[in-house]
């Protein structure tokens, strides 16, 4: 799939999400009888959630960098072997994906805990 096609797909997904949010807000307004603004939805968020989003973006960029570096240094023969192994034993790669997801989530939790501990020990 070409890069342009991927960008178009991401834009379509974002537009569909925005339309879905607008539809949900209009439906809530219709059923509740009073307007609901997006500001009220995000009013209760605290700094922890934005910190979590920032740490998540950091780990996503870290993961994307590793993938891009890996694609430059892994030759085509090794890629073919990996794809053959994925086709031969797909459940192994599902479990590896789950392990990657869990370790990333735990890393985010550990970094948040460290940041919270440093923040609380300052004052």
mmCIF file of N, CA and C in Angstrom, residues 43-83:
data_model
loop_
_atom_site.group_PDB
_atom_site.id
_atom_site.type_symbol
_atom_site.label_atom_id
_atom_site.label_comp_id
_atom_site.label_asym_id
_atom_site.label_seq_id
_atom_site.Cartn_x
_atom_site.Cartn_y
_atom_site.Cartn_z
ATOM 1 N N UNK A 43 -13.527 18.391 30.726
ATOM 2 C CA UNK A 43 -13.334 19.273 31.874
ATOM 3 C C UNK A 43 -12.715 18.546 33.059
ATOM 4 N N UNK A 44 -13.064 17.287 33.289
ATOM 5 C CA UNK A 44 -12.582 16.568 34.458
ATOM 6 C C UNK A 44 -11.214 15.944 34.304
ATOM 7 N N UNK A 45 -10.586 16.111 33.165
ATOM 8 C CA UNK A 45 -9.279 15.493 32.961
ATOM 9 C C UNK A 45 -8.224 16.206 33.788
ATOM 10 N N UNK A 46 -7.347 15.434 34.336
ATOM 11 C CA UNK A 46 -6.262 16.004 35.130
ATOM 12 C C UNK A 46 -4.954 15.859 34.376
ATOM 13 N N UNK A 47 -3.895 16.359 34.956
ATOM 14 C CA UNK A 47 -2.588 16.332 34.292
ATOM 15 C C UNK A 47 -2.072 14.912 34.102
ATOM 16 N N UNK A 48 -2.526 13.973 34.949
ATOM 17 C CA UNK A 48 -2.045 12.597 34.818
ATOM 18 C C UNK A 48 -2.399 12.004 33.466
ATOM 19 N N UNK A 49 -3.584 12.308 32.967
ATOM 20 C CA UNK A 49 -4.004 11.733 31.693
ATOM 21 C C UNK A 49 -3.152 12.301 30.568
ATOM 22 N N UNK A 50 -2.864 13.594 30.614
ATOM 23 C CA UNK A 50 -2.025 14.178 29.576
ATOM 24 C C UNK A 50 -0.603 13.660 29.691
ATOM 25 N N UNK A 51 -0.139 13.417 30.929
ATOM 26 C CA UNK A 51 1.183 12.836 31.118
ATOM 27 C C UNK A 51 1.216 11.429 30.533
ATOM 28 N N UNK A 52 0.150 10.656 30.751
ATOM 29 C CA UNK A 52 0.077 9.310 30.191
ATOM 30 C C UNK A 52 0.080 9.357 28.670
ATOM 31 N N UNK A 53 -0.655 10.294 28.108
ATOM 32 C CA UNK A 53 -0.671 10.429 26.646
ATOM 33 C C UNK A 53 0.717 10.805 26.131
ATOM 34 N N UNK A 54 1.394 11.698 26.833
ATOM 35 C CA UNK A 54 2.745 12.085 26.424
ATOM 36 C C UNK A 54 3.725 10.933 26.491
ATOM 37 N N UNK A 55 3.663 10.165 27.575
ATOM 38 C CA UNK A 55 4.538 9.000 27.702
ATOM 39 C C UNK A 55 4.191 7.958 26.639
ATOM 40 N N UNK A 56 2.902 7.787 26.369
ATOM 41 C CA UNK A 56 2.489 6.849 25.324
ATOM 42 C C UNK A 56 3.007 7.263 23.961
ATOM 43 N N UNK A 57 2.942 8.561 23.661
ATOM 44 C CA UNK A 57 3.472 9.060 22.389
ATOM 45 C C UNK A 57 4.983 8.852 22.327
ATOM 46 N N UNK A 58 5.665 9.072 23.459
ATOM 47 C CA UNK A 58 7.109 8.838 23.499
ATOM 48 C C UNK A 58 7.434 7.387 23.171
ATOM 49 N N UNK A 59 6.720 6.439 23.816
ATOM 50 C CA UNK A 59 6.989 5.029 23.549
ATOM 51 C C UNK A 59 6.595 4.642 22.125
ATOM 52 N N UNK A 60 5.541 5.246 21.581
ATOM 53 C CA UNK A 60 5.166 4.968 20.198
ATOM 54 C C UNK A 60 6.260 5.436 19.242
ATOM 55 N N UNK A 61 6.801 6.631 19.483
ATOM 56 C CA UNK A 61 7.882 7.138 18.636
ATOM 57 C C UNK A 61 9.117 6.257 18.784
ATOM 58 N N UNK A 62 9.397 5.807 20.014
ATOM 59 C CA UNK A 62 10.525 4.906 20.252
ATOM 60 C C UNK A 62 10.345 3.603 19.482
ATOM 61 N N UNK A 63 9.142 3.034 19.543
ATOM 62 C CA UNK A 63 8.848 1.792 18.829
ATOM 63 C C UNK A 63 8.942 2.003 17.320
ATOM 64 N N UNK A 64 8.391 3.100 16.815
ATOM 65 C CA UNK A 64 8.452 3.381 15.379
ATOM 66 C C UNK A 64 9.896 3.569 14.921
ATOM 67 N N UNK A 65 10.722 4.196 15.752
ATOM 68 C CA UNK A 65 12.130 4.365 15.412
ATOM 69 C C UNK A 65 12.831 3.017 15.325
ATOM 70 N N UNK A 66 12.553 2.134 16.277
ATOM 71 C CA UNK A 66 13.149 0.794 16.246
ATOM 72 C C UNK A 66 12.712 0.042 14.994
ATOM 73 N N UNK A 67 11.436 0.149 14.646
ATOM 74 C CA UNK A 67 10.943 -0.531 13.444
ATOM 75 C C UNK A 67 11.615 0.027 12.195
ATOM 76 N N UNK A 68 11.727 1.348 12.102
ATOM 77 C CA UNK A 68 12.368 1.942 10.924
ATOM 78 C C UNK A 68 13.843 1.576 10.831
ATOM 79 N N UNK A 69 14.534 1.568 11.969
ATOM 80 C CA UNK A 69 15.937 1.152 11.962
ATOM 81 C C UNK A 69 16.039 -0.320 11.573
ATOM 82 N N UNK A 70 15.119 -1.143 12.104
ATOM 83 C CA UNK A 70 15.124 -2.564 11.761
ATOM 84 C C UNK A 70 14.893 -2.815 10.289
ATOM 85 N N UNK A 71 14.029 -2.033 9.670
ATOM 86 C CA UNK A 71 13.774 -2.233 8.243
ATOM 87 C C UNK A 71 14.974 -1.836 7.396
ATOM 88 N N UNK A 72 15.800 -0.940 7.891
ATOM 89 C CA UNK A 72 16.983 -0.547 7.124
ATOM 90 C C UNK A 72 18.131 -1.539 7.280
ATOM 91 N N UNK A 73 18.215 -2.226 8.421
ATOM 92 C CA UNK A 73 19.354 -3.099 8.676
ATOM 93 C C UNK A 73 19.058 -4.584 8.507
ATOM 94 N N UNK A 74 17.799 -4.969 8.366
ATOM 95 C CA UNK A 74 17.463 -6.377 8.144
ATOM 96 C C UNK A 74 17.343 -6.592 6.645
ATOM 97 N N UNK A 75 18.109 -7.560 6.131
ATOM 98 C CA UNK A 75 18.064 -7.784 4.690
ATOM 99 C C UNK A 75 16.811 -8.571 4.306
ATOM 100 N N UNK A 76 16.602 -8.701 3.004
ATOM 101 C CA UNK A 76 15.354 -9.298 2.512
ATOM 102 C C UNK A 76 15.255 -10.780 2.827
ATOM 103 N N UNK A 77 16.372 -11.490 2.914
ATOM 104 C CA UNK A 77 16.321 -12.925 3.225
ATOM 105 C C UNK A 77 15.781 -13.159 4.630
ATOM 106 N N UNK A 78 16.230 -12.367 5.571
ATOM 107 C CA UNK A 78 15.749 -12.518 6.948
ATOM 108 C C UNK A 78 14.278 -12.137 7.028
ATOM 109 N N UNK A 79 13.866 -11.106 6.293
ATOM 110 C CA UNK A 79 12.443 -10.734 6.274
ATOM 111 C C UNK A 79 11.591 -11.859 5.716
ATOM 112 N N UNK A 80 12.055 -12.505 4.657
ATOM 113 C CA UNK A 80 11.304 -13.629 4.084
ATOM 114 C C UNK A 80 11.208 -14.766 5.089
ATOM 115 N N UNK A 81 12.291 -15.035 5.825
ATOM 116 C CA UNK A 81 12.254 -16.090 6.849
ATOM 117 C C UNK A 81 11.261 -15.733 7.957
ATOM 118 N N UNK A 82 11.244 -14.468 8.355
ATOM 119 C CA UNK A 82 10.306 -14.038 9.402
ATOM 120 C C UNK A 82 8.870 -14.175 8.917
ATOM 121 N N UNK A 83 8.590 -13.750 7.682
ATOM 122 C CA UNK A 83 7.233 -13.882 7.147
ATOM 123 C C UNK A 83 6.827 -15.340 6.993
#
